[in-house]
PDB file of C-alpha atoms in Angstrom:
ATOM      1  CA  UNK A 481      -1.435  65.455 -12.394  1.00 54.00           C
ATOM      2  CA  UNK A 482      -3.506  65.407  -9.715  1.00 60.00           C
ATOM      3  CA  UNK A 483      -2.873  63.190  -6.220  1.00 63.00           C
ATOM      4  CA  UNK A 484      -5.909  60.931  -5.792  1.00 62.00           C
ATOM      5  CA  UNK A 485      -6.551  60.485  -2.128  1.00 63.00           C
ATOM      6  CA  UNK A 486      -7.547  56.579  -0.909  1.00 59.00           C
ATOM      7  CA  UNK A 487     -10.486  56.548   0.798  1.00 60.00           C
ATOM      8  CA  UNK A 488     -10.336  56.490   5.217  1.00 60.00           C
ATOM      9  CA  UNK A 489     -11.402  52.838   5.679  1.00 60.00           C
ATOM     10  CA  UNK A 490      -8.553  51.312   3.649  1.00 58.00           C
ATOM     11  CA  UNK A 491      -6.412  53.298   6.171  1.00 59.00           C
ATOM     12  CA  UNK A 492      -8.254  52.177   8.876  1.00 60.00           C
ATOM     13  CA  UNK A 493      -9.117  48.417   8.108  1.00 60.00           C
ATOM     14  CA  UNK A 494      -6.793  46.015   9.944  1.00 59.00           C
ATOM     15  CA  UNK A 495      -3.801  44.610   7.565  1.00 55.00           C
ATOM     16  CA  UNK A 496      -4.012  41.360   5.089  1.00 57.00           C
ATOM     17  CA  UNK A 497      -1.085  40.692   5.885  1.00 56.00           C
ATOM     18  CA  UNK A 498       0.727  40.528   9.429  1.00 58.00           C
ATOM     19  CA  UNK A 499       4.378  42.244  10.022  1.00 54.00           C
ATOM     20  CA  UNK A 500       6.305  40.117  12.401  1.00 57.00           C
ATOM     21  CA  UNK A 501       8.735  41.710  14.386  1.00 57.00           C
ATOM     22  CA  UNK A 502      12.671  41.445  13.186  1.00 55.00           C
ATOM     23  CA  UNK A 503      15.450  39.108  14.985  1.00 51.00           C
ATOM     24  CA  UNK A 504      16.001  41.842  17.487  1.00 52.00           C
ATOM     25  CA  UNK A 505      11.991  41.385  18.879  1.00 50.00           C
ATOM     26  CA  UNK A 506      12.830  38.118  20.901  1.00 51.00           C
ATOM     27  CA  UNK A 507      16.346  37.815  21.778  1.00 55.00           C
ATOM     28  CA  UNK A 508      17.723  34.160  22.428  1.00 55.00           C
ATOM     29  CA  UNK A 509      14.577  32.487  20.430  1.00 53.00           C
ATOM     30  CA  UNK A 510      15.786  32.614  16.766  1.00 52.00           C
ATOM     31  CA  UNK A 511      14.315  35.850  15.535  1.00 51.00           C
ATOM     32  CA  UNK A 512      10.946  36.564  16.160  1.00 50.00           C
ATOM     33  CA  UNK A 513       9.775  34.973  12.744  1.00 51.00           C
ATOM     34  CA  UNK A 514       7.870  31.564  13.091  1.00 50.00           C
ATOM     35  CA  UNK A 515      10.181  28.382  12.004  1.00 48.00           C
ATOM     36  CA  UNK A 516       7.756  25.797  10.901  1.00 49.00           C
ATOM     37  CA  UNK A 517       8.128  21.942  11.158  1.00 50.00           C
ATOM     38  CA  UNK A 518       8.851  22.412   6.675  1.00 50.00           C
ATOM     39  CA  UNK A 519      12.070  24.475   7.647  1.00 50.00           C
ATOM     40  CA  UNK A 520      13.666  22.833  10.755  1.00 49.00           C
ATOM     41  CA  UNK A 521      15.764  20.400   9.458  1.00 51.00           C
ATOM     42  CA  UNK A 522      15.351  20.292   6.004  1.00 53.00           C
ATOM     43  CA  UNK A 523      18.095  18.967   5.148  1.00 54.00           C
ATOM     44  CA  UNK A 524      17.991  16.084   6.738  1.00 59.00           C
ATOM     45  CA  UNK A 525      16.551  12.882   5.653  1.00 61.00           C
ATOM     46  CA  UNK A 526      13.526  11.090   8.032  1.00 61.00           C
ATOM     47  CA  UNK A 527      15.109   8.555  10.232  1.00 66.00           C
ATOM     48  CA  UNK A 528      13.535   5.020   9.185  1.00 61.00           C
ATOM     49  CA  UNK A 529      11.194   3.283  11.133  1.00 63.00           C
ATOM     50  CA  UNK A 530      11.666  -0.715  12.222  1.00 62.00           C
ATOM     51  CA  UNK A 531       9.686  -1.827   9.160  1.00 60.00           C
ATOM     52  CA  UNK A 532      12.342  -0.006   6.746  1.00 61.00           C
ATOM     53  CA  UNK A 533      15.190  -1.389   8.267  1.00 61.00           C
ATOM     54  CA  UNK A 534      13.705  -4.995   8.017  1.00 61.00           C
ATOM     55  CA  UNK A 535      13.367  -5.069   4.216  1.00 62.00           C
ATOM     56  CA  UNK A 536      17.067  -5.937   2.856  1.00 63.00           C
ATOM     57  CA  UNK A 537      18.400  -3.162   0.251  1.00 60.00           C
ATOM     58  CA  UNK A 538      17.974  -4.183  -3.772  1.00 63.00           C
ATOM     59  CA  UNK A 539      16.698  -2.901  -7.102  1.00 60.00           C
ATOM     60  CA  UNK A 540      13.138  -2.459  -8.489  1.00 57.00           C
ATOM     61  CA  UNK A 541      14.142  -5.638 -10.733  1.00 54.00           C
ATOM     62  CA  UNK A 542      14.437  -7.696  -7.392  1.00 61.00           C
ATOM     63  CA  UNK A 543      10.948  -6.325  -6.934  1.00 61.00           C
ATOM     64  CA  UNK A 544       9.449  -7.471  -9.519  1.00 59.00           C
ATOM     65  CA  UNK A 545      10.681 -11.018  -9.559  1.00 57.00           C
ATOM     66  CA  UNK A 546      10.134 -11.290  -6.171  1.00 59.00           C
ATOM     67  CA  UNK A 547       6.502  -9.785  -7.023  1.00 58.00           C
ATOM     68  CA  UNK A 548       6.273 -12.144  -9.674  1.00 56.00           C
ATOM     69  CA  UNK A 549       7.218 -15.052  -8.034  1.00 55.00           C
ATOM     70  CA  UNK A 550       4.579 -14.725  -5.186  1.00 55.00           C
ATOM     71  CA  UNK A 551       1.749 -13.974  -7.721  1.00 56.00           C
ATOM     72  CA  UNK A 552       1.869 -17.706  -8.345  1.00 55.00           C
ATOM     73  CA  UNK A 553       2.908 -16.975 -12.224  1.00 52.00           C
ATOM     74  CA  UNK A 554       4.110 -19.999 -14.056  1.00 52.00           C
ATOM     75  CA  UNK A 555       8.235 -20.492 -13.495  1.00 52.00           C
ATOM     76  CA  UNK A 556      10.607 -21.183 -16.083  1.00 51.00           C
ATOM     77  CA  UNK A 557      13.237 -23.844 -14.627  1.00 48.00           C
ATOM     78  CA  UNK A 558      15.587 -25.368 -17.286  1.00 48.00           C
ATOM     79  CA  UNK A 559      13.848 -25.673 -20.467  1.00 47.00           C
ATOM     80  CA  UNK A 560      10.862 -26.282 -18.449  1.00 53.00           C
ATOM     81  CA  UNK A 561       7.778 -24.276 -17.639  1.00 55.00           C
ATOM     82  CA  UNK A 562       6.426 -25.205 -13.925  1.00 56.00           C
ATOM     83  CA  UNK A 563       3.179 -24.150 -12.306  1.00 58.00           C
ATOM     84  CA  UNK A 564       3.857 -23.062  -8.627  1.00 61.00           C
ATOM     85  CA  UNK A 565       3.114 -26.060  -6.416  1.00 65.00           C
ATOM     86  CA  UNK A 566       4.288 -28.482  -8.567  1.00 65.00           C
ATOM     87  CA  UNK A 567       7.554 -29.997  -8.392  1.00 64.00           C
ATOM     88  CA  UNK A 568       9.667 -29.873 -11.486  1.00 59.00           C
ATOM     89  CA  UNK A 569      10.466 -33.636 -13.053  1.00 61.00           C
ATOM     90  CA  UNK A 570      13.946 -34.217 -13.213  1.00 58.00           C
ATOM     91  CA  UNK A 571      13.122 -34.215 -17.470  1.00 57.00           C
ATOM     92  CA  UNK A 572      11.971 -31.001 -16.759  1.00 52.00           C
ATOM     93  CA  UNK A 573      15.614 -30.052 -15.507  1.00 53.00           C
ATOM     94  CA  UNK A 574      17.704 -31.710 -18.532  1.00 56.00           C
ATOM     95  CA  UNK A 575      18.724 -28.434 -21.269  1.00 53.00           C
ATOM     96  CA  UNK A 576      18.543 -29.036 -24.830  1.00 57.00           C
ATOM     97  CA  UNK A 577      22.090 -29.819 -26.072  1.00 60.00           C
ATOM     98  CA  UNK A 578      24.078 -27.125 -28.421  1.00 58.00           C
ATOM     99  CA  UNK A 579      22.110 -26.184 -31.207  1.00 57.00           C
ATOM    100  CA  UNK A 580      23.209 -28.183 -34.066  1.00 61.00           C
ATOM    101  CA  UNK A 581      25.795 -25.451 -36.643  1.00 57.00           C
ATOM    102  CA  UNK A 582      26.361 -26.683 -40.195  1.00 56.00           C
ATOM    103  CA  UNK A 583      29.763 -26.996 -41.320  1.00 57.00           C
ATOM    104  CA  UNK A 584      32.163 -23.822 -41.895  1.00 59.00           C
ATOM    105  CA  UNK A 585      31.710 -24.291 -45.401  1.00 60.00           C
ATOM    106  CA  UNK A 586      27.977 -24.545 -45.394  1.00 58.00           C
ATOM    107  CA  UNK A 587      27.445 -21.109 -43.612  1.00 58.00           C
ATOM    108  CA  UNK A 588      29.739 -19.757 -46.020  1.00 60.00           C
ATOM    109  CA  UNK A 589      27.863 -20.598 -48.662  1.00 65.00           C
ATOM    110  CA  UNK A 590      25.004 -17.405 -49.309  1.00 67.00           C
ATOM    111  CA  UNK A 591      21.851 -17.606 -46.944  1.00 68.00           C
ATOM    112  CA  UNK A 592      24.514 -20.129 -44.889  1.00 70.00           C
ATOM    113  CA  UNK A 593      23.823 -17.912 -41.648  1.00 75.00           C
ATOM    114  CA  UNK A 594      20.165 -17.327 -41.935  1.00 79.00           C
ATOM    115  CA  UNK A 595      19.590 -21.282 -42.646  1.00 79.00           C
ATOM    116  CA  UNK A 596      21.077 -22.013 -39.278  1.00 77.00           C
ATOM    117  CA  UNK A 597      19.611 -18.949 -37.878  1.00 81.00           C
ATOM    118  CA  UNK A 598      16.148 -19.787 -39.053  1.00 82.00           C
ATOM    119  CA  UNK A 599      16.528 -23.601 -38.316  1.00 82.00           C
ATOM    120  CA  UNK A 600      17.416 -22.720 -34.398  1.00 82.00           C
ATOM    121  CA  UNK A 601      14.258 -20.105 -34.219  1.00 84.00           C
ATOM    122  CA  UNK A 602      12.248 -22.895 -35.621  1.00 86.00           C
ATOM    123  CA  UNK A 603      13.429 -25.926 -32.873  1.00 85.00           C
ATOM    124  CA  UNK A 604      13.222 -23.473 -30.003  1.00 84.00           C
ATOM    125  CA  UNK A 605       9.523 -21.478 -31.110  1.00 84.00           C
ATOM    126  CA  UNK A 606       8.502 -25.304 -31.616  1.00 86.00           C
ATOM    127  CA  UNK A 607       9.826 -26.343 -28.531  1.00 86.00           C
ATOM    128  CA  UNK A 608       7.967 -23.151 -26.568  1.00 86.00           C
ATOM    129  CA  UNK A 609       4.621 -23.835 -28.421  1.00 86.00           C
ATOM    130  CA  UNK A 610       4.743 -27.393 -27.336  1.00 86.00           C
ATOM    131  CA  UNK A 611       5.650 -26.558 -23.672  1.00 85.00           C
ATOM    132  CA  UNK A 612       2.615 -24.394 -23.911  1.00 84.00           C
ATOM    133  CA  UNK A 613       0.323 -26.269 -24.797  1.00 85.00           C
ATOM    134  CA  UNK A 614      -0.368 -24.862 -28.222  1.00 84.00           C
ATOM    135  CA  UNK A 615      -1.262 -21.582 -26.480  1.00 86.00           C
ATOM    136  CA  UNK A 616       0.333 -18.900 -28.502  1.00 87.00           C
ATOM    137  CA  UNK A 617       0.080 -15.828 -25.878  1.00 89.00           C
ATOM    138  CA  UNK A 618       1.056 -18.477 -23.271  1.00 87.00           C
ATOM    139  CA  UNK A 619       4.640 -19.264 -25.597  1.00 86.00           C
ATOM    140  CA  UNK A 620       5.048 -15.599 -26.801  1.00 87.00           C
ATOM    141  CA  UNK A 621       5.399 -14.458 -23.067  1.00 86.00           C
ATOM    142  CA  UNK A 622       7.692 -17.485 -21.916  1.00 84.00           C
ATOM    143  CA  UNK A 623      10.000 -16.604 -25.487  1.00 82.00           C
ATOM    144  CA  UNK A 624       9.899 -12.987 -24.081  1.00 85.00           C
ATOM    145  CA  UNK A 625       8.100 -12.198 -27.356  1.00 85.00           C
ATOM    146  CA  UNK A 626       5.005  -9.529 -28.267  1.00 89.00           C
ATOM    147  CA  UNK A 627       1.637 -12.207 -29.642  1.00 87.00           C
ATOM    148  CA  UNK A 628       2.140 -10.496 -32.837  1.00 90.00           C
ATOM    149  CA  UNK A 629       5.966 -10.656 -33.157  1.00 88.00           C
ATOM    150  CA  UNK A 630       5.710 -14.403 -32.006  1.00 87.00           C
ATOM    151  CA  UNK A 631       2.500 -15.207 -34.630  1.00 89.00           C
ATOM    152  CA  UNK A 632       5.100 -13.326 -37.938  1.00 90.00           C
ATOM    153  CA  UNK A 633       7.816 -15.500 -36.392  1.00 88.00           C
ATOM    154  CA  UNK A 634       5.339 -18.490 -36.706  1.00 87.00           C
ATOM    155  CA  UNK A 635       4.413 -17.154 -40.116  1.00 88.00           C
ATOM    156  CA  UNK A 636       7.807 -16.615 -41.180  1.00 88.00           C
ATOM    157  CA  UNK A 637       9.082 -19.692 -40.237  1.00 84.00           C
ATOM    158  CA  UNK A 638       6.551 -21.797 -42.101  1.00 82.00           C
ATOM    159  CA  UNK A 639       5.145 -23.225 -38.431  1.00 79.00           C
TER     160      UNK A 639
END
């Protein structure tokens, strides 16, 4: 095979790419290779600044509630549900007694556990539609419930 030859001005163009001189090039600094602000100290984690130091250490979850408490959302205190700004009543405060469990016998009996079951769901999805105000969205999000799963509850439940 023959040797192709490169044509003179790729010999005699200046370099892409710069050599830098070895460690032995500038004794005392390092090496003669340039140490970028990305490679000193990588290792190390950024010092924090005042406004770091003055937020006290917690979870996202204290985040959020915090976040949720200044957006002026409605608050649920007791069985209660509270717009910011307004005190709660001391009704407001007062929990519903123990739900109200038939006899041994009677939740032996077959269906026994879903009766009760059922009759709780309905008192408390009752109680939440009444606290808001009929609104179902507004009493699916204080039951921690999706609008649909609330409404088949609703359905379900004959309310």
């Amino acid at each position: 095979m023959a040797q192709r030859k490169l044509p003179g001005k790729l010999y005699d163009s200046p370099p892409a790419v710069r050599v830098l001189p070895g460690k032995e090039a500038a004794p005392g600094s390092g090496g003669g290779l340039p140490q970028g602000r990305g490679f000193v100290g990588r290792d190390q984690r950024p010092r924090p600044d005042e406004g770091s130091l003055a937020i006290p250490p917690g979870s996202h979850r204290d985040a959020r509630i915090e976040s949720g408490l200044l957006a002026g959302r409605p608050q649920l205190h007791g069985a209660a549900l509270v717009r910011p700004g307004a005190p709660p009543a001391p009704s407001d405060m007062s929990l519903p007694g123990p739900p109200t469990v038939p006899p041994g016998e009677e939740l032996a009996q077959e269906g026994g556990y879903r009766a009760a079951l059922d009759a709780y769901d309905r008192a408390l999805l009752a109680a939440v539609l009444a606290q808001a105000n009929g609104s179902i969205r507004e009493a699916a999000r204080v039951a921690g419930l999706s609008r649909n799963g609330f409404r088949a509850k609703l359905r379900r439940l004959g309310l």
